[in-house]
PDB file of C-alpha atoms in Angstrom:
ATOM      1  CA  MET A   6      47.840 -29.264  -3.349  1.00 80.00           C
ATOM      2  CA  GLY A   7      47.935 -33.053  -3.664  1.00 93.00           C
ATOM      3  CA  THR A   8      45.497 -35.395  -1.983  1.00 94.00           C
ATOM      4  CA  GLU A   9      48.084 -36.646   0.508  1.00 95.00           C
ATOM      5  CA  GLU A  10      48.948 -33.094   1.598  1.00 96.00           C
ATOM      6  CA  GLU A  11      45.251 -32.244   1.894  1.00 97.00           C
ATOM      7  CA  VAL A  12      44.620 -35.335   4.042  1.00 97.00           C
ATOM      8  CA  LEU A  13      47.585 -34.414   6.265  1.00 97.00           C
ATOM      9  CA  ARG A  14      46.200 -30.864   6.642  1.00 97.00           C
ATOM     10  CA  ILE A  15      42.775 -32.233   7.584  1.00 97.00           C
ATOM     11  CA  GLY A  16      44.357 -34.664  10.031  1.00 96.00           C
ATOM     12  CA  LYS A  17      46.102 -31.799  11.807  1.00 96.00           C
ATOM     13  CA  LYS A  18      42.813 -29.897  12.021  1.00 96.00           C
ATOM     14  CA  LEU A  19      41.079 -32.933  13.526  1.00 96.00           C
ATOM     15  CA  ASP A  20      43.882 -33.427  16.053  1.00 96.00           C
ATOM     16  CA  LYS A  21      43.575 -29.770  17.109  1.00 95.00           C
ATOM     17  CA  LEU A  22      39.812 -30.133  17.576  1.00 94.00           C
ATOM     18  CA  ILE A  23      40.362 -33.189  19.749  1.00 94.00           C
ATOM     19  CA  ALA A  24      43.060 -31.442  21.812  1.00 95.00           C
ATOM     20  CA  LYS A  25      40.789 -28.417  22.379  1.00 94.00           C
ATOM     21  CA  ASN A  26      37.761 -30.649  22.991  1.00 93.00           C
ATOM     22  CA  SER A  27      35.854 -28.357  20.610  1.00 92.00           C
ATOM     23  CA  PHE A  28      34.041 -30.103  17.769  1.00 92.00           C
ATOM     24  CA  GLU A  29      32.100 -27.265  16.147  1.00 90.00           C
ATOM     25  CA  ASN A  30      33.699 -27.649  12.672  1.00 93.00           C
ATOM     26  CA  ALA A  31      34.229 -31.414  12.863  1.00 96.00           C
ATOM     27  CA  LEU A  32      31.295 -32.340  10.631  1.00 96.00           C
ATOM     28  CA  ASP A  33      32.399 -29.970   7.853  1.00 96.00           C
ATOM     29  CA  ILE A  34      35.976 -31.269   8.066  1.00 96.00           C
ATOM     30  CA  LEU A  35      34.797 -34.886   7.854  1.00 97.00           C
ATOM     31  CA  LYS A  36      32.577 -34.029   4.872  1.00 97.00           C
ATOM     32  CA  SER A  37      35.543 -32.494   3.038  1.00 96.00           C
ATOM     33  CA  LEU A  38      37.600 -35.590   3.865  1.00 96.00           C
ATOM     34  CA  LYS A  39      34.852 -37.809   2.461  1.00 96.00           C
ATOM     35  CA  GLU A  40      35.056 -36.000  -0.895  1.00 96.00           C
ATOM     36  CA  LEU A  41      38.773 -36.753  -1.346  1.00 96.00           C
ATOM     37  CA  PRO A  42      39.878 -39.734  -3.444  1.00 95.00           C
ATOM     38  CA  MET A  43      41.379 -42.074  -0.850  1.00 94.00           C
ATOM     39  CA  THR A  44      43.945 -44.783  -1.479  1.00 94.00           C
ATOM     40  CA  LEU A  45      45.475 -47.376   0.797  1.00 93.00           C
ATOM     41  CA  ASP A  46      48.845 -45.659   0.369  1.00 94.00           C
ATOM     42  CA  ILE A  47      47.438 -42.314   1.566  1.00 95.00           C
ATOM     43  CA  LEU A  48      45.725 -43.980   4.519  1.00 95.00           C
ATOM     44  CA  GLN A  49      48.958 -45.618   5.618  1.00 94.00           C
ATOM     45  CA  LYS A  50      51.185 -42.580   5.078  1.00 95.00           C
ATOM     46  CA  THR A  51      48.894 -40.044   6.735  1.00 96.00           C
ATOM     47  CA  ARG A  52      47.379 -42.276   9.444  1.00 96.00           C
ATOM     48  CA  ILE A  53      44.167 -40.259   8.990  1.00 97.00           C
ATOM     49  CA  GLY A  54      42.137 -43.210  10.256  1.00 96.00           C
ATOM     50  CA  MET A  55      43.690 -42.757  13.690  1.00 96.00           C
ATOM     51  CA  SER A  56      42.632 -39.097  13.804  1.00 97.00           C
ATOM     52  CA  VAL A  57      39.111 -39.848  12.584  1.00 97.00           C
ATOM     53  CA  ASN A  58      38.705 -42.675  15.100  1.00 97.00           C
ATOM     54  CA  ASN A  59      40.001 -40.472  17.937  1.00 96.00           C
ATOM     55  CA  LEU A  60      37.478 -37.812  16.918  1.00 96.00           C
ATOM     56  CA  ARG A  61      34.716 -40.429  16.918  1.00 96.00           C
ATOM     57  CA  LYS A  62      35.656 -41.483  20.448  1.00 95.00           C
ATOM     58  CA  SER A  63      35.866 -37.904  21.730  1.00 95.00           C
ATOM     59  CA  SER A  64      32.807 -36.335  20.132  1.00 94.00           C
ATOM     60  CA  ASN A  65      29.314 -36.463  21.581  1.00 94.00           C
ATOM     61  CA  SER A  66      27.668 -35.574  18.266  1.00 94.00           C
ATOM     62  CA  GLU A  67      25.746 -38.447  16.698  1.00 96.00           C
ATOM     63  CA  GLU A  68      26.185 -36.865  13.276  1.00 96.00           C
ATOM     64  CA  VAL A  69      29.982 -36.582  13.646  1.00 96.00           C
ATOM     65  CA  ASN A  70      30.257 -40.099  15.050  1.00 96.00           C
ATOM     66  CA  GLY A  71      28.088 -41.534  12.282  1.00 97.00           C
ATOM     67  CA  LEU A  72      30.113 -39.930   9.499  1.00 97.00           C
ATOM     68  CA  ALA A  73      33.384 -40.947  11.178  1.00 97.00           C
ATOM     69  CA  LYS A  74      32.182 -44.567  11.353  1.00 97.00           C
ATOM     70  CA  THR A  75      31.110 -44.457   7.711  1.00 97.00           C
ATOM     71  CA  LEU A  76      34.531 -43.178   6.639  1.00 97.00           C
ATOM     72  CA  ILE A  77      36.375 -45.812   8.677  1.00 96.00           C
ATOM     73  CA  LYS A  78      34.198 -48.616   7.272  1.00 95.00           C
ATOM     74  CA  SER A  79      34.772 -47.466   3.690  1.00 95.00           C
ATOM     75  CA  TRP A  80      38.526 -47.317   4.330  1.00 93.00           C
ATOM     76  CA  LYS A  81      38.508 -50.815   5.797  1.00 93.00           C
ATOM     77  CA  LYS A  82      36.908 -52.009   2.552  1.00 91.00           C
ATOM     78  CA  LEU A  83      39.836 -50.429   0.693  1.00 87.00           C
ATOM     79  CA  LEU A  84      42.201 -52.378   2.909  1.00 82.00           C
ATOM     80  CA  ASN A  85      40.378 -55.655   2.265  1.00 84.00           C
ATOM     81  CA  GLN A  86      40.254 -55.040  -1.501  1.00 83.00           C
ATOM     82  CA  ASN A  87      44.034 -54.738  -1.609  1.00 76.00           C
ATOM     83  CA  GLY A  88      44.631 -58.283  -0.419  1.00 68.00           C
ATOM     84  CA  ALA A  89      45.172 -57.569   3.257  1.00 59.00           C
ATOM     85  CA  PRO A  90      43.797 -60.274   5.522  1.00 57.00           C
ATOM     86  CA  LYS A  91      40.525 -59.466   7.206  1.00 56.00           C
ATOM     87  CA  ARG A  92      40.788 -59.157  10.981  1.00 56.00           C
ATOM     88  CA  THR A  93      38.917 -61.771  12.939  1.00 54.00           C
ATOM     89  CA  ASP A  94      37.553 -61.666  16.425  1.00 50.00           C
ATOM     90  CA  SER A  95      39.658 -63.265  19.125  1.00 48.00           C
ATOM     91  CA  THR A  96      36.617 -65.156  20.368  1.00 47.00           C
ATOM     92  CA  SER A  97      37.252 -68.492  18.747  1.00 43.00           C
ATOM     93  CA  SER A  98      35.858 -71.795  19.868  1.00 44.00           C
ATOM     94  CA  GLU A  99      39.300 -73.348  20.092  1.00 44.00           C
ATOM     95  CA  PRO A 100      40.696 -73.723  23.605  1.00 44.00           C
ATOM     96  CA  SER A 101      43.553 -71.470  24.487  1.00 43.00           C
ATOM     97  CA  GLU A 102      47.078 -72.760  24.853  1.00 45.00           C
ATOM     98  CA  LYS A 103      46.970 -72.191  28.585  1.00 44.00           C
ATOM     99  CA  SER A 104      43.502 -73.194  29.659  1.00 45.00           C
ATOM    100  CA  GLN A 105      43.893 -72.280  33.320  1.00 46.00           C
ATOM    101  CA  PRO A 106      46.001 -69.651  35.021  1.00 48.00           C
ATOM    102  CA  GLU A 107      48.652 -71.086  37.329  1.00 46.00           C
ATOM    103  CA  SER A 108      46.927 -69.625  40.361  1.00 44.00           C
ATOM    104  CA  SER A 109      43.842 -71.743  39.706  1.00 42.00           C
ATOM    105  CA  LYS A 110      45.649 -75.081  39.473  1.00 43.00           C
ATOM    106  CA  LEU A 111      45.050 -76.832  42.747  1.00 47.00           C
ATOM    107  CA  GLU A 112      46.130 -80.139  44.145  1.00 46.00           C
ATOM    108  CA  ARG A 113      44.060 -81.930  46.709  1.00 47.00           C
ATOM    109  CA  GLN A 114      45.811 -82.904  49.901  1.00 49.00           C
ATOM    110  CA  ASP A 115      44.320 -85.853  51.699  1.00 49.00           C
ATOM    111  CA  SER A 116      44.231 -84.934  55.358  1.00 48.00           C
ATOM    112  CA  GLY A 117      42.850 -88.281  56.401  1.00 51.00           C
ATOM    113  CA  SER A 118      39.718 -86.578  57.609  1.00 48.00           C
ATOM    114  CA  THR A 119      36.378 -87.208  55.937  1.00 50.00           C
ATOM    115  CA  SER A 120      34.770 -83.963  57.058  1.00 48.00           C
ATOM    116  CA  ALA A 121      36.920 -81.405  55.247  1.00 51.00           C
ATOM    117  CA  SER A 122      39.395 -81.403  52.443  1.00 50.00           C
ATOM    118  CA  SER A 123      42.028 -78.794  51.772  1.00 53.00           C
ATOM    119  CA  TYR A 124      43.583 -77.585  48.553  1.00 52.00           C
ATOM    120  CA  THR A 125      47.004 -76.069  47.934  1.00 58.00           C
ATOM    121  CA  PRO A 126      48.367 -74.437  44.807  1.00 58.00           C
ATOM    122  CA  VAL A 127      50.603 -76.514  42.542  1.00 60.00           C
ATOM    123  CA  GLN A 128      53.594 -74.902  40.820  1.00 61.00           C
ATOM    124  CA  ASP A 129      54.290 -75.950  37.255  1.00 61.00           C
ATOM    125  CA  SER A 130      57.909 -76.876  36.757  1.00 54.00           C
TER     126      SER A 130
END
């Protein structure tokens, strides 16, 4: 059996564990997955990263979650080695294109009174 077929088989096992919410064999399955020679092509074709990440989110086992994270990190390194751009956080210091939502844009109406001022929303045209 080729590596791709083996990864697909493991992915199906992981998906079944998640569906049953039973993670008793998860650690052994992840360990066998770790031993396989992984390529970017196999990762993309099998989408095994999705199954491993779903397992990580569903499991309460620190051991399972730790190994799942380790696998995902090593696979991300594979992705970065193959010339794919590294993802960046969306928290940049540059201001966004639309700095204020329309609902927060207010225009002051002068009521002639000095005690209170009122504000009404302005519609962008």
